[in-house]
Short mmCIF file of C-alpha atoms in Angstrom, two decimals:
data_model
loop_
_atom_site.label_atom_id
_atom_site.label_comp_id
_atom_site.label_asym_id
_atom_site.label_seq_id
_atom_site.Cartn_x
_atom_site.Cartn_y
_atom_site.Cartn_z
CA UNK J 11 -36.30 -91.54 40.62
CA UNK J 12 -32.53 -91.29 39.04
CA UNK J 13 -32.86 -88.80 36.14
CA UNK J 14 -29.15 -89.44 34.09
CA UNK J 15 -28.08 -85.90 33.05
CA UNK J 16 -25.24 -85.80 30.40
CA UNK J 17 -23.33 -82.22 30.97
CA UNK J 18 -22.12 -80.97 27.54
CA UNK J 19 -20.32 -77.57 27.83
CA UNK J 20 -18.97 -75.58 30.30
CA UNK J 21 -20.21 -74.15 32.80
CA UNK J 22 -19.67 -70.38 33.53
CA UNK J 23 -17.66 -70.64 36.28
CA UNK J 24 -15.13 -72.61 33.66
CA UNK J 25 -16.04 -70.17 31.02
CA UNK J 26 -15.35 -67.04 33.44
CA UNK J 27 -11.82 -68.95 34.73
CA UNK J 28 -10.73 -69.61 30.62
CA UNK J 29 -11.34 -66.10 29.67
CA UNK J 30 -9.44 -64.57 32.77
CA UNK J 31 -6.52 -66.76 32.14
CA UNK J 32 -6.69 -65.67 28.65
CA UNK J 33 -6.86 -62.19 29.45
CA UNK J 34 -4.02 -62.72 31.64
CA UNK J 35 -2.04 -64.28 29.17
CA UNK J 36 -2.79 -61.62 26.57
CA UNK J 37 -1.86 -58.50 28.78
CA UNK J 38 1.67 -60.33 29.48
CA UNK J 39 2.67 -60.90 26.03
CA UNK J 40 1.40 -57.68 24.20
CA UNK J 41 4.18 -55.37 25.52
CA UNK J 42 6.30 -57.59 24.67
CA UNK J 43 5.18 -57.40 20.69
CA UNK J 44 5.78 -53.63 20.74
CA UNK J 45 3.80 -53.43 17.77
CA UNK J 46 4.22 -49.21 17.25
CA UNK J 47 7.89 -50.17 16.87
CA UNK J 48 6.83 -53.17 14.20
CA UNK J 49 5.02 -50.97 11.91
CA UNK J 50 7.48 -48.12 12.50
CA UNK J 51 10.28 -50.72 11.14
CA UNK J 52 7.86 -52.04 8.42
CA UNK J 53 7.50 -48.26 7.10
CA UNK J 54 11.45 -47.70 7.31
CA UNK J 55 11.70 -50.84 5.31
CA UNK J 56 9.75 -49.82 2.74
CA UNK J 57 11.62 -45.61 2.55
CA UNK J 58 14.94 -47.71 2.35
CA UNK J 59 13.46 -49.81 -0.54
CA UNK J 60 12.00 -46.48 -2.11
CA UNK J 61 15.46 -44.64 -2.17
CA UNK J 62 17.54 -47.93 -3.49
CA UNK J 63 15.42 -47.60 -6.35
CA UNK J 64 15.50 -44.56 -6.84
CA UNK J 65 18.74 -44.54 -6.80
CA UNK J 66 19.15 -47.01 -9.35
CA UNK J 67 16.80 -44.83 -11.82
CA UNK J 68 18.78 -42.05 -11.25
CA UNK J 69 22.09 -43.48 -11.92
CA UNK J 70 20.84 -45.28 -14.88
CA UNK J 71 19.67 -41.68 -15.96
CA UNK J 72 22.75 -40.15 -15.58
CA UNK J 73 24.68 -43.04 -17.21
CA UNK J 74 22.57 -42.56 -20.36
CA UNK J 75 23.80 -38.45 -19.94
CA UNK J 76 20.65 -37.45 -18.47
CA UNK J 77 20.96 -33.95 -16.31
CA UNK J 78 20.57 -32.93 -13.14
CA UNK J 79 19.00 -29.72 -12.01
CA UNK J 80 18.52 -28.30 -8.45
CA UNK J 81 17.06 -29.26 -4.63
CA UNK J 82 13.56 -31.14 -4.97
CA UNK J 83 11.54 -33.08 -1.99
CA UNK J 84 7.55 -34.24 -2.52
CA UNK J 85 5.67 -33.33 -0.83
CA UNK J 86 7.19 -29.66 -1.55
CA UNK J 87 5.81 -26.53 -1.89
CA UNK J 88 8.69 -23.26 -1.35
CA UNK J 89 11.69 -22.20 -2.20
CA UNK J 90 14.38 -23.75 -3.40
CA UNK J 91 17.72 -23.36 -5.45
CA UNK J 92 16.32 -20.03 -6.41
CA UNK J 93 13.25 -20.96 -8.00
CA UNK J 94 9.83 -21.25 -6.63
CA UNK J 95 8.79 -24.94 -7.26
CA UNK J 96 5.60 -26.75 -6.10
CA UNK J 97 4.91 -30.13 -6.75
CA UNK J 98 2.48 -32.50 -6.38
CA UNK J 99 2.09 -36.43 -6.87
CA UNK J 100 1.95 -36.32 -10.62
CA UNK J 101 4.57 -34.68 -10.65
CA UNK J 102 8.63 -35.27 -11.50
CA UNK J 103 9.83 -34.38 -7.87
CA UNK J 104 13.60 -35.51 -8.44
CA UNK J 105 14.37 -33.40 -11.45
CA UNK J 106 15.83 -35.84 -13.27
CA UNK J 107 13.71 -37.32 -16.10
CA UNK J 108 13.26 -40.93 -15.07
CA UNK J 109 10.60 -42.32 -17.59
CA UNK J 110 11.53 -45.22 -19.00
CA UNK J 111 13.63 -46.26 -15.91
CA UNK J 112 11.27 -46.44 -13.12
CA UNK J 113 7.94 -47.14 -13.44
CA UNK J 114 6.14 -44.76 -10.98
CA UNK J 115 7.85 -42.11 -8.00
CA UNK J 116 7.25 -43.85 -4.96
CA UNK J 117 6.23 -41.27 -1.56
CA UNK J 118 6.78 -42.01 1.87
CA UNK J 119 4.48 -44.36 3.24
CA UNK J 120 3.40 -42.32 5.93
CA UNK J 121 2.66 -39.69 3.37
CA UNK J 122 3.68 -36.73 5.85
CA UNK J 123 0.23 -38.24 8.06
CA UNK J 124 3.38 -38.98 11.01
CA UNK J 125 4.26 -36.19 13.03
CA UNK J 126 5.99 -37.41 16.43
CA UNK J 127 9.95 -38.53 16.68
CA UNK J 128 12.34 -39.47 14.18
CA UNK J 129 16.02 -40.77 15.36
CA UNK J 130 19.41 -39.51 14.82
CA UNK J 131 22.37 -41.41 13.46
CA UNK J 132 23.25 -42.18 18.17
CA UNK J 133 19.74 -43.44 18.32
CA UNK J 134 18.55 -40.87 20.16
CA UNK J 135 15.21 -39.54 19.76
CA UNK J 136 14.16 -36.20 18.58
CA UNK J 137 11.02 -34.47 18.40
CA UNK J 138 10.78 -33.33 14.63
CA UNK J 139 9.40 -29.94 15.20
CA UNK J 140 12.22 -28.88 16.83
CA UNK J 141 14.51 -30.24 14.50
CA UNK J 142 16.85 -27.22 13.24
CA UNK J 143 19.09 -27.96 10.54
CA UNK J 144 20.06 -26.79 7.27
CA UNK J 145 18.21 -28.52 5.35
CA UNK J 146 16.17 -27.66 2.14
CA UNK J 147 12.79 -26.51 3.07
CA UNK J 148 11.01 -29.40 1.05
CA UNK J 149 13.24 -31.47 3.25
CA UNK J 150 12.13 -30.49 7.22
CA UNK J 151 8.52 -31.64 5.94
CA UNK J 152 8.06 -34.66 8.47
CA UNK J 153 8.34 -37.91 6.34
CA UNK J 154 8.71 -36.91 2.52
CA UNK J 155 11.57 -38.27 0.38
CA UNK J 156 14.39 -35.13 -0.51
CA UNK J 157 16.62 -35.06 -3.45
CA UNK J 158 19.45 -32.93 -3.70
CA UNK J 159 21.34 -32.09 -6.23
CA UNK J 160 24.13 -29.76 -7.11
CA UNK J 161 24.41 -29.89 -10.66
CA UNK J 162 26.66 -32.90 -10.86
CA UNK J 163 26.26 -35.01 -7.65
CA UNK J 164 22.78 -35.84 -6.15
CA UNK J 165 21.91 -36.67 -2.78
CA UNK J 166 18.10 -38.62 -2.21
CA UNK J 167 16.92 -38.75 1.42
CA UNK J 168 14.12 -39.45 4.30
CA UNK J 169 13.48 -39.42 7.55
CA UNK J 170 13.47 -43.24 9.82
CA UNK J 171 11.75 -44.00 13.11
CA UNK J 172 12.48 -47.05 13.66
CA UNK J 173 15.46 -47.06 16.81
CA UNK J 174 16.84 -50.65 14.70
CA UNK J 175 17.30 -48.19 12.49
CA UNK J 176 19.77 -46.07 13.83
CA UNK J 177 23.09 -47.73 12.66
CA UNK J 178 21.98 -46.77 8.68
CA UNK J 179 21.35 -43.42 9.25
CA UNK J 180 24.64 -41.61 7.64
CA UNK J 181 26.53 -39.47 9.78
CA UNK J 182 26.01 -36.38 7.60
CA UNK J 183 26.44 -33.47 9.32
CA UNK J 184 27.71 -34.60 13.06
CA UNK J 185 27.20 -37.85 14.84
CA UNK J 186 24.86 -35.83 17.38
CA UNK J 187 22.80 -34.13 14.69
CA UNK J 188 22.51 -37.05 12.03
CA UNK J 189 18.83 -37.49 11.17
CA UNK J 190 18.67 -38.34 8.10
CA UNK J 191 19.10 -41.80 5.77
CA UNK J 192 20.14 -41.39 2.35
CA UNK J 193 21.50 -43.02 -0.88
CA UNK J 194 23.26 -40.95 -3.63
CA UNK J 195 26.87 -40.40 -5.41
CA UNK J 196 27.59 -38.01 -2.52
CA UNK J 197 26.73 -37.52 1.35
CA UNK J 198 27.83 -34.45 1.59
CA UNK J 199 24.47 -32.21 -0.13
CA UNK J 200 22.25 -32.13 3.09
#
């Protein structure tokens, strides 16, 4: 007696091979993706965005003779230019009245949730707790924007991670200590 069997499938010795080749595969090509350093250049991408526009709704604010007043970051809450300021999200962190020329204040992206490294203007990492610079206190908060102003010339700032990165960072207090990328009618405020 001849019984005709038709195999459909696979078996699970072909099953077992596929997936371990896949597996394989897979562990080979996910260093390669480096995806912390992906998302790390997808949130510089969007501080660098952030500050261009702000800088444009500054600089149309100023053009139409609006002022300038002192040192502001978000998230803040201290000291600064003599006067204690705190401010939140609802808040006008730059100072400068901007309604009517930007629509909302954009924040960081990490939203200060991003402790770790940041990179100086050598590509060089740093651990940003032991950052010690002179900056405004609103400023050494790990990833918050910082505007800086002087009265007449404003400075608007934020930390990047990304080590692509590097190149944009201005040099704005030494090559070795640069941390810092920032847009503005001045570099010279941080």
């Amino acid at each position: 007696m001849t019984f005709n069997k038709l195999q459909k499938g696979f078996t699970i010795l072909e099953l077992v091979i596929i997936v371990g080749i896949l597996c394989f595969v897979g562990v080979a090509i996910l260093p390669t993706l480096n995806l912390p350093e992906k998302f790390k250049e997808r949130r510089d991408s969007q501080r660098i965005k952030d500050l261009n526009n702000l800088k444009e709704a500054v600089d149309k604010a100023l053009s139409d003779e609006k002022l300038l007043s002192g040192t502001r970051a978000f998230p803040f809450s201290g000291n600064s230019s003599g006067s204690n300021l705190i401010f939140d999200a609802d808040r006008n962190w730059t100072g400068v009245e901007l309604e009517g020329y930007i629509g909302w204040l954009p924040t960081d992206p990490s939203q200060g949730k991003i402790k770790g490294e940041i990179i100086n203007g050598n590509g060089e990492k740093l651990e940003l707790s032991k950052v010690t610079l002179s900056l405004p206190d609103g400023c050494k908060k790990a990833f918050s924007y910082c505007f800086v102003s002087d009265g007449t010339n404003y400075q608007i700032g934020a930390f990047l991670e990304a080590a692509k990165n590097f190149p944009l960072i201005q040099e704005i207090y030494n090559p070795n200590e640069s941390i810092m990328y920032s847009v503005g009618n001045t570099n010279e405020l941080f």
